[in-house]
Short mmCIF file of C-alpha atoms in Angstrom, two decimals:
data_model
loop_
_atom_site.label_atom_id
_atom_site.label_comp_id
_atom_site.label_asym_id
_atom_site.label_seq_id
_atom_site.Cartn_x
_atom_site.Cartn_y
_atom_site.Cartn_z
CA MET A 1 50.01 2.23 242.91
CA GLU A 2 53.38 3.04 241.36
CA ARG A 3 54.41 -0.10 239.71
CA ILE A 4 58.09 -1.02 240.13
CA TYR A 5 59.43 -3.14 237.35
CA LEU A 6 62.76 -5.08 238.32
CA ASP A 7 62.28 -7.93 235.58
CA HIS A 8 64.36 -6.21 232.61
CA ALA A 9 65.72 -9.67 231.90
CA ALA A 10 62.35 -11.13 230.87
CA THR A 11 61.81 -7.95 228.56
CA THR A 12 62.02 -4.12 228.74
CA PRO A 13 59.10 -1.24 227.56
CA VAL A 14 59.88 -0.21 224.14
CA ASP A 15 61.52 3.61 224.27
CA PRO A 16 59.45 6.05 222.66
CA ARG A 17 62.28 7.35 220.24
CA VAL A 18 62.38 3.53 219.11
CA VAL A 19 58.33 3.81 218.66
CA GLU A 20 58.50 6.92 217.00
CA ALA A 21 60.89 5.31 214.30
CA MET A 22 59.01 2.43 213.58
CA LEU A 23 55.36 3.86 213.30
CA PRO A 24 55.73 5.07 209.50
CA TYR A 25 56.55 1.34 208.61
CA PHE A 26 53.00 0.39 209.54
CA THR A 27 51.38 2.77 207.58
CA ALA A 28 52.78 5.40 205.06
CA ASN A 29 55.93 3.10 204.44
CA PHE A 30 53.60 -0.13 204.51
CA GLY A 31 55.49 -1.71 200.99
CA ASN A 32 56.43 -5.16 200.64
CA PRO A 33 60.51 -4.90 200.61
CA SER A 34 60.33 -7.17 197.85
CA SER A 35 57.97 -5.38 195.50
CA ILE A 36 60.18 -3.29 192.64
CA TYR A 37 57.76 -0.44 192.91
CA GLN A 38 58.34 3.10 195.04
CA GLU A 39 56.75 1.66 197.95
CA GLY A 40 58.55 -1.29 198.08
CA ARG A 41 61.89 0.14 197.43
CA ALA A 42 61.48 2.38 200.25
CA ALA A 43 60.64 -0.45 202.39
CA LYS A 44 63.91 -2.30 201.29
CA LYS A 45 65.70 0.59 201.93
CA ALA A 46 64.96 0.87 205.31
CA ILE A 47 65.77 -2.70 206.16
CA GLU A 48 69.25 -1.77 204.52
CA GLU A 49 69.86 0.76 206.53
CA SER A 50 68.73 -0.88 209.29
CA ARG A 51 71.03 -3.90 208.51
CA GLU A 52 74.09 -1.19 208.06
CA LYS A 53 73.56 0.22 211.44
CA VAL A 54 73.54 -3.16 213.22
CA ALA A 55 76.28 -4.61 211.09
CA GLU A 56 78.50 -1.32 212.80
CA ILE A 57 77.24 -1.50 216.04
CA LEU A 58 78.18 -5.58 216.58
CA GLY A 59 81.88 -5.09 214.57
CA ALA A 60 80.53 -7.19 211.48
CA ALA A 61 83.11 -6.95 208.33
CA ASP A 62 79.97 -6.90 206.06
CA THR A 63 76.45 -6.02 205.91
CA ARG A 64 75.54 -9.64 204.59
CA GLU A 65 76.80 -11.09 207.99
CA ILE A 66 73.53 -9.65 209.54
CA ILE A 67 70.44 -11.84 209.35
CA PHE A 68 67.01 -10.43 210.75
CA THR A 69 64.66 -13.15 212.69
CA GLY A 70 61.66 -13.53 214.42
CA SER A 71 63.38 -13.49 217.87
CA GLY A 72 66.54 -14.42 219.88
CA SER A 73 65.11 -18.16 219.94
CA GLU A 74 64.85 -17.89 216.66
CA ALA A 75 68.50 -16.89 215.82
CA ASP A 76 69.63 -19.61 218.22
CA ASN A 77 67.75 -22.45 216.36
CA LEU A 78 69.38 -21.22 212.71
CA ALA A 79 72.63 -20.82 214.39
CA ILE A 80 72.73 -24.33 215.98
CA THR A 81 70.21 -26.52 213.59
CA GLY A 82 71.78 -24.25 210.80
CA VAL A 83 75.55 -25.09 211.33
CA ALA A 84 74.39 -28.92 212.12
CA TRP A 85 72.92 -29.70 208.97
CA ALA A 86 75.36 -27.49 207.01
CA TYR A 87 78.43 -29.40 208.27
CA ARG A 88 76.87 -32.70 208.70
CA LYS A 89 79.45 -34.37 206.46
CA LYS A 90 82.79 -32.70 208.39
CA GLY A 91 80.99 -34.13 211.61
CA ASN A 92 78.10 -34.25 214.28
CA HIS A 93 79.82 -33.55 217.76
CA ILE A 94 78.09 -30.11 219.23
CA ILE A 95 79.45 -28.85 222.37
CA THR A 96 77.21 -26.43 224.66
CA SER A 97 76.73 -26.15 228.60
CA ALA A 98 74.47 -26.90 230.96
CA ILE A 99 73.04 -23.68 231.75
CA GLU A 100 72.04 -22.41 228.41
CA HIS A 101 68.90 -20.94 227.24
CA PRO A 102 66.10 -23.71 226.65
CA ALA A 103 66.50 -22.45 222.75
CA VAL A 104 69.83 -23.72 223.31
CA LEU A 105 69.43 -27.10 225.33
CA GLU A 106 66.27 -28.01 223.65
CA THR A 107 67.52 -27.27 219.89
CA CYS A 108 70.50 -29.69 220.81
CA LYS A 109 67.99 -32.41 222.38
CA GLU A 110 66.55 -32.16 219.31
CA LEU A 111 69.51 -32.74 217.09
CA GLU A 112 70.80 -35.80 219.50
CA LYS A 113 67.42 -37.55 217.76
CA HIS A 114 68.86 -36.98 214.04
CA GLY A 115 72.41 -38.53 215.10
CA PHE A 116 74.19 -35.55 216.54
CA ALA A 117 76.11 -36.02 219.77
CA VAL A 118 76.13 -33.42 222.04
CA THR A 119 78.19 -32.31 225.30
CA TYR A 120 76.90 -30.43 227.94
CA LEU A 121 79.74 -28.99 229.91
CA PRO A 122 79.23 -28.16 233.64
CA VAL A 123 79.41 -24.84 235.18
CA ASP A 124 81.36 -23.91 238.62
CA GLU A 125 79.77 -22.80 241.72
CA TYR A 126 79.36 -19.29 239.94
CA GLY A 127 77.99 -20.44 236.74
CA LEU A 128 81.48 -19.87 234.83
CA VAL A 129 82.41 -22.48 232.03
CA ALA A 130 86.31 -23.69 232.20
CA PRO A 131 88.00 -22.67 228.80
CA GLU A 132 90.11 -25.86 229.43
CA ALA A 133 86.84 -28.25 229.51
CA VAL A 134 85.90 -26.68 225.94
CA ARG A 135 89.49 -27.57 224.93
CA ASP A 136 89.19 -31.11 226.13
CA ALA A 137 85.60 -31.67 224.89
CA ILE A 138 86.86 -30.93 221.46
CA THR A 139 87.18 -33.90 219.07
CA ASP A 140 87.60 -34.08 215.41
CA ARG A 141 84.05 -34.60 214.88
CA THR A 142 83.36 -31.44 216.68
CA ILE A 143 81.79 -28.75 214.43
CA LEU A 144 80.28 -25.98 216.83
CA VAL A 145 80.57 -25.20 220.32
CA SER A 146 77.47 -23.00 221.55
CA LEU A 147 78.15 -21.16 224.70
CA MET A 148 75.91 -18.28 226.28
CA HIS A 149 77.45 -14.46 226.32
CA ALA A 150 76.07 -14.06 229.66
CA ASN A 151 73.21 -15.84 231.79
CA ASN A 152 69.84 -14.73 231.71
CA GLU A 153 69.21 -16.06 235.36
CA VAL A 154 72.39 -15.58 237.28
CA GLY A 155 74.01 -13.00 234.95
CA THR A 156 77.33 -14.72 234.85
CA ILE A 157 79.52 -13.69 231.84
CA GLN A 158 81.40 -16.17 230.54
CA PRO A 159 85.01 -16.09 229.28
CA ILE A 160 83.78 -16.03 225.77
CA ALA A 161 87.18 -14.10 224.09
CA GLU A 162 89.37 -16.41 226.03
CA ILE A 163 87.33 -19.55 224.77
CA SER A 164 87.38 -18.29 221.20
CA LYS A 165 91.27 -18.96 220.89
CA ILE A 166 90.96 -22.35 222.12
CA VAL A 167 87.76 -23.01 219.73
CA ARG A 168 89.26 -21.17 216.91
CA ALA A 169 92.71 -22.88 217.15
CA LYS A 170 91.05 -26.23 216.73
CA GLY A 171 89.26 -24.79 213.42
CA VAL A 172 85.48 -25.28 215.14
CA LEU A 173 82.71 -22.62 214.82
CA LEU A 174 81.96 -20.71 217.83
CA HIS A 175 78.25 -19.35 218.67
CA THR A 176 77.27 -17.15 221.36
CA ASP A 177 73.46 -16.25 222.64
CA ALA A 178 74.10 -12.73 223.55
CA VAL A 179 70.58 -11.90 223.99
CA GLN A 180 71.27 -11.01 227.62
CA THR A 181 74.55 -8.66 226.64
CA ALA A 182 73.40 -6.94 223.70
CA GLY A 183 72.21 -3.38 224.76
CA SER A 184 73.70 -4.12 228.61
CA ILE A 185 77.73 -4.33 227.83
CA PRO A 186 79.83 -3.56 225.07
CA LEU A 187 79.21 -6.35 222.24
CA GLN A 188 81.44 -6.68 219.42
CA ALA A 189 81.29 -9.90 217.30
CA ASP A 190 84.95 -9.28 216.09
CA GLU A 191 86.68 -8.67 219.50
CA LEU A 192 84.65 -11.63 220.72
CA GLY A 193 85.99 -13.90 218.34
CA VAL A 194 82.20 -15.71 217.60
CA ASP A 195 81.25 -16.76 214.12
CA LEU A 196 77.54 -16.95 215.46
CA LEU A 197 75.98 -14.52 217.67
CA SER A 198 72.31 -14.25 218.78
CA LEU A 199 70.16 -11.13 219.99
CA SER A 200 66.78 -9.87 220.36
CA ALA A 201 65.56 -6.38 220.20
CA HIS A 202 63.17 -6.46 223.39
CA LYS A 203 65.72 -7.15 225.83
CA PHE A 204 67.08 -3.78 224.89
CA TYR A 205 63.72 -1.52 224.67
CA GLY A 206 63.18 -2.32 221.28
CA PRO A 207 60.24 -4.33 220.12
CA LYS A 208 58.84 -8.05 220.41
CA GLY A 209 59.43 -10.34 217.55
CA VAL A 210 62.59 -9.12 216.07
CA GLY A 211 66.13 -10.92 216.87
CA VAL A 212 69.17 -11.02 215.05
CA LEU A 213 71.78 -13.85 213.88
CA TYR A 214 75.02 -12.83 213.09
CA ALA A 215 76.98 -14.99 211.13
CA LYS A 216 80.33 -14.11 210.26
CA LYS A 217 81.19 -14.48 206.41
CA GLY A 218 82.16 -17.90 205.38
CA THR A 219 80.10 -19.51 207.50
CA ARG A 220 77.45 -21.72 206.09
CA LEU A 221 73.87 -22.08 207.14
CA HIS A 222 71.03 -24.40 206.02
CA ARG A 223 68.15 -22.44 206.23
CA LEU A 224 65.24 -23.31 208.70
CA ILE A 225 62.21 -21.39 206.91
CA HIS A 226 61.41 -22.06 203.32
CA GLY A 227 59.56 -20.30 200.64
CA GLY A 228 61.33 -17.31 199.74
CA ALA A 229 64.54 -15.46 199.15
CA GLN A 230 64.43 -13.00 202.06
CA GLU A 231 67.26 -12.51 204.36
CA GLY A 232 69.96 -14.00 201.63
CA ARG A 233 67.56 -17.10 201.44
CA LEU A 234 68.30 -17.93 204.93
CA ARG A 235 64.77 -17.15 206.29
CA ALA A 236 61.57 -16.92 204.10
CA GLY A 237 58.95 -14.48 204.91
CA THR A 238 58.10 -11.17 204.51
CA GLU A 239 60.18 -9.04 206.74
CA ASN A 240 59.11 -7.48 209.78
CA VAL A 241 60.02 -3.72 208.30
CA ALA A 242 58.93 -1.96 211.24
CA GLY A 243 60.32 -4.26 213.81
CA ILE A 244 63.47 -4.25 211.97
CA VAL A 245 63.74 -0.41 212.07
CA GLY A 246 62.91 -0.66 215.71
CA LEU A 247 65.83 -3.09 216.58
CA ALA A 248 68.25 -1.09 214.99
CA LYS A 249 67.13 2.06 216.61
CA ALA A 250 67.28 0.43 220.12
CA LEU A 251 70.59 -1.00 219.24
CA GLU A 252 71.89 2.45 218.43
CA LEU A 253 70.29 3.99 221.35
CA ALA A 254 72.12 1.26 223.62
CA ALA A 255 75.18 1.33 222.32
CA ALA A 256 75.28 5.15 222.58
CA GLY A 257 74.41 5.29 226.20
CA LEU A 258 76.30 2.14 227.38
CA GLU A 259 79.37 4.12 228.98
CA GLU A 260 76.72 5.90 231.22
CA THR A 261 74.50 3.19 232.02
CA VAL A 262 77.01 0.34 233.00
CA PRO A 263 78.38 1.96 235.71
CA ARG A 264 75.42 3.33 237.14
CA LEU A 265 73.37 0.12 236.92
CA ALA A 266 76.32 -1.58 238.48
CA GLU A 267 76.53 0.55 241.20
CA LEU A 268 72.73 0.15 241.72
CA ARG A 269 73.03 -3.53 241.25
CA ASP A 270 75.81 -3.46 244.31
CA TYR A 271 73.98 -1.12 246.48
CA PHE A 272 70.79 -3.74 246.31
CA ILE A 273 72.80 -6.66 246.85
CA ASN A 274 74.94 -4.96 250.18
CA LYS A 275 71.53 -4.11 251.50
CA ILE A 276 69.65 -7.34 251.27
CA PHE A 277 72.64 -8.78 252.82
CA SER A 278 72.86 -6.10 255.74
CA ARG A 279 68.71 -6.37 256.54
CA ILE A 280 68.00 -10.04 255.84
CA ASP A 281 69.67 -13.02 257.09
CA HIS A 282 70.52 -16.80 255.26
CA VAL A 283 70.76 -14.87 251.92
CA LYS A 284 72.64 -16.47 249.35
CA LEU A 285 73.81 -14.60 246.17
CA ASN A 286 73.81 -16.83 242.97
CA GLY A 287 76.03 -16.13 240.53
CA HIS A 288 79.64 -14.39 239.94
CA PRO A 289 80.11 -11.49 242.48
CA THR A 290 82.05 -9.53 239.63
CA ARG A 291 81.93 -11.32 236.36
CA ARG A 292 78.01 -10.25 236.41
CA LEU A 293 75.60 -8.60 234.19
CA PRO A 294 75.55 -4.80 235.57
CA GLY A 295 71.59 -4.89 236.39
CA ASN A 296 71.36 -8.64 237.53
CA ILE A 297 70.79 -9.40 241.09
CA ASN A 298 69.88 -13.24 241.90
CA VAL A 299 69.30 -14.00 245.66
CA SER A 300 68.03 -17.05 247.35
CA PHE A 301 66.25 -16.54 250.82
CA GLU A 302 66.62 -19.88 252.75
CA PHE A 303 63.16 -21.54 254.27
CA VAL A 304 60.91 -19.89 251.92
CA GLU A 305 59.80 -20.39 248.19
CA GLY A 306 60.23 -18.05 245.45
CA GLU A 307 56.61 -17.87 244.05
CA SER A 308 55.25 -16.93 247.39
CA ILE A 309 58.26 -14.11 247.52
CA LEU A 310 57.13 -12.76 243.99
CA LEU A 311 53.53 -12.92 244.78
CA ASN A 312 53.79 -10.84 247.67
CA LEU A 313 55.94 -8.22 246.10
CA ASP A 314 53.40 -8.31 243.10
CA LEU A 315 50.81 -7.29 245.62
CA GLU A 316 53.16 -4.18 246.58
CA GLY A 317 53.53 -2.92 243.17
CA ILE A 318 56.90 -4.67 242.39
CA ALA A 319 57.54 -7.26 239.42
CA ALA A 320 60.19 -9.75 239.68
CA SER A 321 61.02 -13.46 238.60
CA SER A 322 62.11 -16.58 240.23
CA GLY A 323 63.76 -19.64 239.76
CA SER A 324 61.50 -21.87 241.55
CA ALA A 325 59.52 -24.80 239.70
CA CYS A 326 56.27 -22.84 240.38
CA THR A 327 57.01 -20.15 238.22
CA SER A 328 58.57 -22.36 235.22
CA GLY A 329 55.40 -24.33 234.68
CA ALA A 330 57.87 -27.33 235.40
CA LEU A 331 58.20 -29.56 238.92
CA GLU A 332 62.12 -29.32 238.68
CA PRO A 333 63.61 -25.82 239.92
CA SER A 334 66.08 -23.84 237.59
CA HIS A 335 68.26 -26.00 235.79
CA VAL A 336 70.82 -23.23 236.00
CA LEU A 337 70.44 -22.99 239.72
CA LEU A 338 70.84 -26.51 239.86
CA ALA A 339 73.96 -26.86 237.61
CA MET A 340 75.52 -24.85 239.82
CA GLY A 341 75.27 -26.91 242.54
CA LEU A 342 72.41 -25.39 244.64
CA PRO A 343 70.19 -27.71 246.64
CA HIS A 344 66.53 -28.09 245.30
CA GLU A 345 65.41 -26.12 248.52
CA THR A 346 67.44 -23.04 247.84
CA ALA A 347 67.31 -23.28 244.09
CA HIS A 348 63.21 -22.70 244.82
CA GLY A 349 64.24 -19.75 247.26
CA SER A 350 65.59 -17.60 244.61
CA VAL A 351 64.46 -14.25 243.12
CA ARG A 352 65.77 -12.32 240.45
CA PHE A 353 65.90 -8.55 240.12
CA THR A 354 67.20 -7.06 236.81
CA ILE A 355 67.56 -3.11 237.13
CA GLY A 356 67.02 -1.37 233.51
CA LYS A 357 67.78 1.89 232.73
CA ASP A 358 64.71 4.21 234.31
CA ASN A 359 64.88 2.21 238.04
CA THR A 360 65.99 4.64 240.69
CA LYS A 361 67.72 4.31 244.32
CA GLU A 362 64.61 5.17 245.72
CA GLN A 363 62.34 2.84 244.26
CA LEU A 364 65.10 0.29 245.70
CA ASP A 365 64.84 1.17 248.91
CA TYR A 366 60.89 0.97 248.74
CA VAL A 367 61.85 -2.71 247.23
CA LEU A 368 64.37 -3.46 250.05
CA GLY A 369 61.76 -2.98 252.86
CA VAL A 370 58.80 -4.69 251.36
CA LEU A 371 61.32 -7.40 250.53
CA GLU A 372 62.39 -7.38 254.42
CA GLU A 373 58.60 -7.74 255.53
CA THR A 374 57.96 -10.43 252.82
CA ILE A 375 60.68 -12.86 253.59
CA ALA A 376 59.84 -12.20 257.99
CA ARG A 377 56.32 -12.89 256.99
CA LEU A 378 56.72 -15.83 254.87
CA ARG A 379 59.85 -17.33 257.17
CA ALA A 380 57.29 -16.78 260.14
CA ILE A 381 55.08 -19.62 258.86
CA SER A 382 57.59 -21.92 257.04
CA PRO A 383 58.01 -24.86 258.85
CA LEU A 384 61.84 -24.82 257.95
CA TYR A 385 63.01 -22.14 259.32
CA ARG A 386 61.52 -23.06 262.96
CA GLU A 387 63.63 -25.85 262.53
CA GLN A 388 66.57 -23.89 261.68
CA ARG A 389 66.05 -21.87 264.84
CA GLY A 390 65.59 -24.72 266.88
CA ARG A 391 68.76 -26.12 266.07
CA LYS A 392 70.25 -22.72 266.85
CA GLU A 393 68.83 -22.42 270.02
CA LYS A 394 69.80 -26.01 270.91
CA MET B 1 46.31 -17.24 237.83
CA TYR B 2 44.84 -17.57 241.49
CA THR B 3 41.15 -16.81 242.31
CA GLU B 4 40.38 -14.21 244.99
CA ALA B 5 39.88 -16.75 247.42
CA VAL B 6 43.51 -18.27 247.28
CA MET B 7 44.87 -14.58 247.23
CA ASP B 8 43.48 -13.95 250.24
CA HIS B 9 43.91 -17.32 252.30
CA PHE B 10 47.62 -16.42 251.04
CA TYR B 11 47.62 -12.99 252.35
CA ASN B 12 46.01 -13.44 255.17
CA PRO B 13 46.71 -16.79 256.39
CA ARG B 14 44.26 -18.39 259.09
CA ASN B 15 45.76 -20.37 262.03
CA ALA B 16 49.64 -20.05 260.74
CA GLY B 17 51.75 -20.97 263.43
CA GLU B 18 52.63 -23.69 265.88
CA LEU B 19 50.59 -25.60 268.31
CA ALA B 20 52.63 -26.05 271.09
CA ASP B 21 50.67 -28.56 273.08
CA ALA B 22 49.35 -30.53 269.88
CA ASP B 23 48.01 -33.96 270.07
CA GLY B 24 49.03 -34.80 266.51
CA VAL B 25 51.33 -33.39 264.33
CA GLY B 26 51.45 -34.43 260.29
CA GLU B 27 53.49 -33.31 257.51
CA ALA B 28 53.35 -33.69 253.97
CA GLY B 29 55.49 -32.88 250.63
CA ASN B 30 59.40 -32.14 250.48
CA PRO B 31 61.91 -29.78 249.91
CA VAL B 32 62.88 -30.84 246.58
CA CYS B 33 59.29 -30.17 245.52
CA GLY B 34 59.70 -27.03 246.98
CA ASP B 35 56.39 -27.70 249.29
CA ILE B 36 56.20 -28.66 252.76
CA MET B 37 53.12 -28.53 254.91
CA LYS B 38 52.67 -29.07 258.83
CA ILE B 39 49.27 -29.48 260.41
CA TYR B 40 49.06 -29.29 264.25
CA VAL B 41 46.13 -30.52 265.48
CA LYS B 42 44.27 -30.30 269.24
CA ILE B 43 41.55 -32.90 270.04
CA GLU B 44 38.91 -32.39 272.56
CA ASP B 45 36.02 -34.41 272.94
CA ASP B 46 36.52 -35.98 269.80
CA ARG B 47 36.42 -32.91 268.35
CA ILE B 48 38.87 -30.74 266.36
CA ALA B 49 39.31 -28.36 268.94
CA ASP B 50 42.16 -26.39 267.69
CA ILE B 51 44.21 -26.67 264.40
CA SER B 52 47.51 -24.76 263.28
CA PHE B 53 49.76 -25.04 260.12
CA GLN B 54 53.18 -24.18 259.10
CA THR B 55 54.06 -24.02 255.31
CA PHE B 56 57.03 -23.81 253.11
CA GLY B 57 56.11 -23.47 249.56
CA CYS B 58 53.95 -21.45 246.80
CA GLY B 59 50.80 -19.11 247.11
CA ALA B 60 48.85 -22.29 246.34
CA ALA B 61 50.59 -24.26 248.98
CA ILE B 62 50.30 -21.99 251.71
CA ALA B 63 46.59 -20.87 250.72
CA THR B 64 45.46 -24.56 250.71
CA SER B 65 46.89 -24.89 254.28
CA SER B 66 45.29 -22.07 255.46
CA ILE B 67 41.52 -22.90 254.28
CA LEU B 68 42.08 -26.67 255.50
CA THR B 69 42.46 -25.12 258.83
CA GLU B 70 39.48 -23.41 258.87
CA LEU B 71 37.26 -26.09 256.74
CA VAL B 72 37.79 -28.96 259.44
CA LYS B 73 37.90 -26.72 262.91
CA GLY B 74 35.05 -27.48 265.18
CA LYS B 75 34.16 -30.46 263.23
CA THR B 76 33.98 -33.97 264.89
CA VAL B 77 37.30 -36.08 264.28
CA ALA B 78 34.91 -38.73 262.07
CA GLU B 79 33.42 -35.71 260.08
CA ALA B 80 36.61 -33.83 259.49
CA GLU B 81 38.57 -36.96 258.07
CA LYS B 82 36.13 -37.05 255.27
CA ILE B 83 38.20 -33.95 254.00
CA THR B 84 39.78 -34.55 250.54
CA ASN B 85 42.68 -32.34 248.59
CA ARG B 86 39.87 -32.26 245.88
CA ALA B 87 37.57 -30.47 248.77
CA VAL B 88 40.25 -28.25 249.65
CA ALA B 89 41.02 -27.13 246.14
CA GLU B 90 37.25 -26.36 245.07
CA ALA B 91 36.77 -24.39 248.73
CA LEU B 92 39.41 -21.98 247.34
CA GLY B 93 37.53 -21.75 243.85
CA GLY B 94 39.68 -24.04 241.88
CA LEU B 95 43.86 -24.12 241.67
CA PRO B 96 45.79 -23.96 238.26
CA PRO B 97 45.99 -27.49 236.95
CA GLN B 98 50.03 -27.51 237.42
CA LYS B 99 49.13 -27.04 241.44
CA MET B 100 46.73 -29.75 241.70
CA HIS B 101 49.31 -32.58 242.29
CA CYS B 102 52.33 -30.36 243.74
CA SER B 103 50.98 -28.25 246.02
CA ASN B 104 47.45 -29.70 247.26
CA LEU B 105 48.65 -31.33 250.07
CA ALA B 106 47.25 -30.24 253.10
CA ALA B 107 44.41 -32.63 253.50
CA ASP B 108 47.16 -35.17 253.64
CA ALA B 109 49.19 -33.54 256.31
CA PHE B 110 45.72 -33.57 257.80
CA HIS B 111 45.11 -36.89 257.94
CA LYS B 112 48.76 -37.49 259.20
CA ALA B 113 47.83 -35.49 262.06
CA LEU B 114 44.91 -36.96 262.91
CA GLU B 115 47.11 -40.91 262.79
CA ALA B 116 49.83 -39.46 264.56
CA TYR B 117 46.91 -38.14 267.29
CA ARG B 118 45.49 -41.54 267.62
CA GLN B 119 49.02 -43.52 268.16
CA ASN B 120 49.63 -40.88 270.44
CA ARG B 121 46.40 -41.49 272.26
CA PRO B 122 46.62 -43.41 275.90
CA LYS B 123 44.89 -47.02 274.94
CA PRO B 124 42.18 -47.41 276.61
CA ALA B 125 42.61 -50.31 279.31
CA PRO B 126 41.63 -53.68 278.24
CA ALA B 127 37.92 -54.56 279.70
CA ALA B 128 38.16 -56.42 282.86
CA GLU B 129 37.20 -60.21 282.02
#
């Protein structure tokens, strides 16, 4: 059976052109970039060329603003913990939102154990943070605001540029987790007005195990990993040369393709959402109707539970994800959906489809058919659906 | 993550649906946790003559409900009553550890259905003195 992969927000397949660019750095050009002889110099050159490429695409003023990390999560950790300890004398207050990725939320929770105070801003029903709420939360002890560019679950895109004006006017640093937006929508650190920005290669057809933290010149960071002078002394450890080359190549390809992919994915997304609503009743779209990542569809099917939907889709060759507790490995459903005000049972019934560049309309039509059958089948055995119908008939 | 038996019962659930003339109905779980199981029983001659389930929940919740109905159908009430959540999980060849508490409630719902049956049953007339 042909598999239909609709979970591109989780990870993406590596583009063959990226693989090709990476391969020599596993074998022929295996040198350690810190070595002074030819093999080392070649590896070092590959890293610095990649850094230049990334700096240019992200609108960085200086290549030293690009720090390669081992993942998007590590970039988030370095941004938040790094700023917290470097600016500890200035203040101890950090502002973030209730819907951040765990890499941000749990880093903040950890800092709270060490004397930092964190404000978790609420979001509205669409997952948006109000810029005024950011302004009101800033105190003279605030050192950092960390807000994600777009949410990984519901795809809501935050007004970062607008928030930046407020944050900068108060002399506070701004970090954005752009893991979901890099390669999906145009992304320029200078236009967004951020001081720190995280991204991860495997979200845009690059390899796993490599990310970037952009840190604007003059932003001080306390390093997390000790033991070497790599990455401007901010991240010890022999560089993942092939990974870094792959990241730069993938970002270059993504940036070059944006003009074509953004409108195409948005069209497929809207087609899919409209079809779901016309074919299945008791459905709710989670996230913002328009301020939304081009490939993101997040819907709740009432009276059924997300994991059972995913199992059924998987049996029919379809890969998607859910915000139900069962799929998070926790007892609670998605913290993002709960923060947006969804009742628990509706959050349990959420399914996220994230479309990628290789998906077609024909695939989506097949998925719609399977989805319609799946929801009908699961509702037929759901006591909640029976009760709902009973109420209607009365 | 699931055994073949779980997937079989999930995909081909046995005895799913409502039982119109049930003698007892029991429910376990709640929507906040994401699992609700409802068991319907029909008792004749002190045996589980018929049984059905309705479940809102994950694959494990559906599979445990389904296999429970097979495990107790046709048994005497006294025999059937001995079923435990653990026995249900074992009959499926085991469940992932995180599913043992939240999604393995079918036996609880069944016990509640039997309790409801006992309460619904007309009381035997008191023996003449």
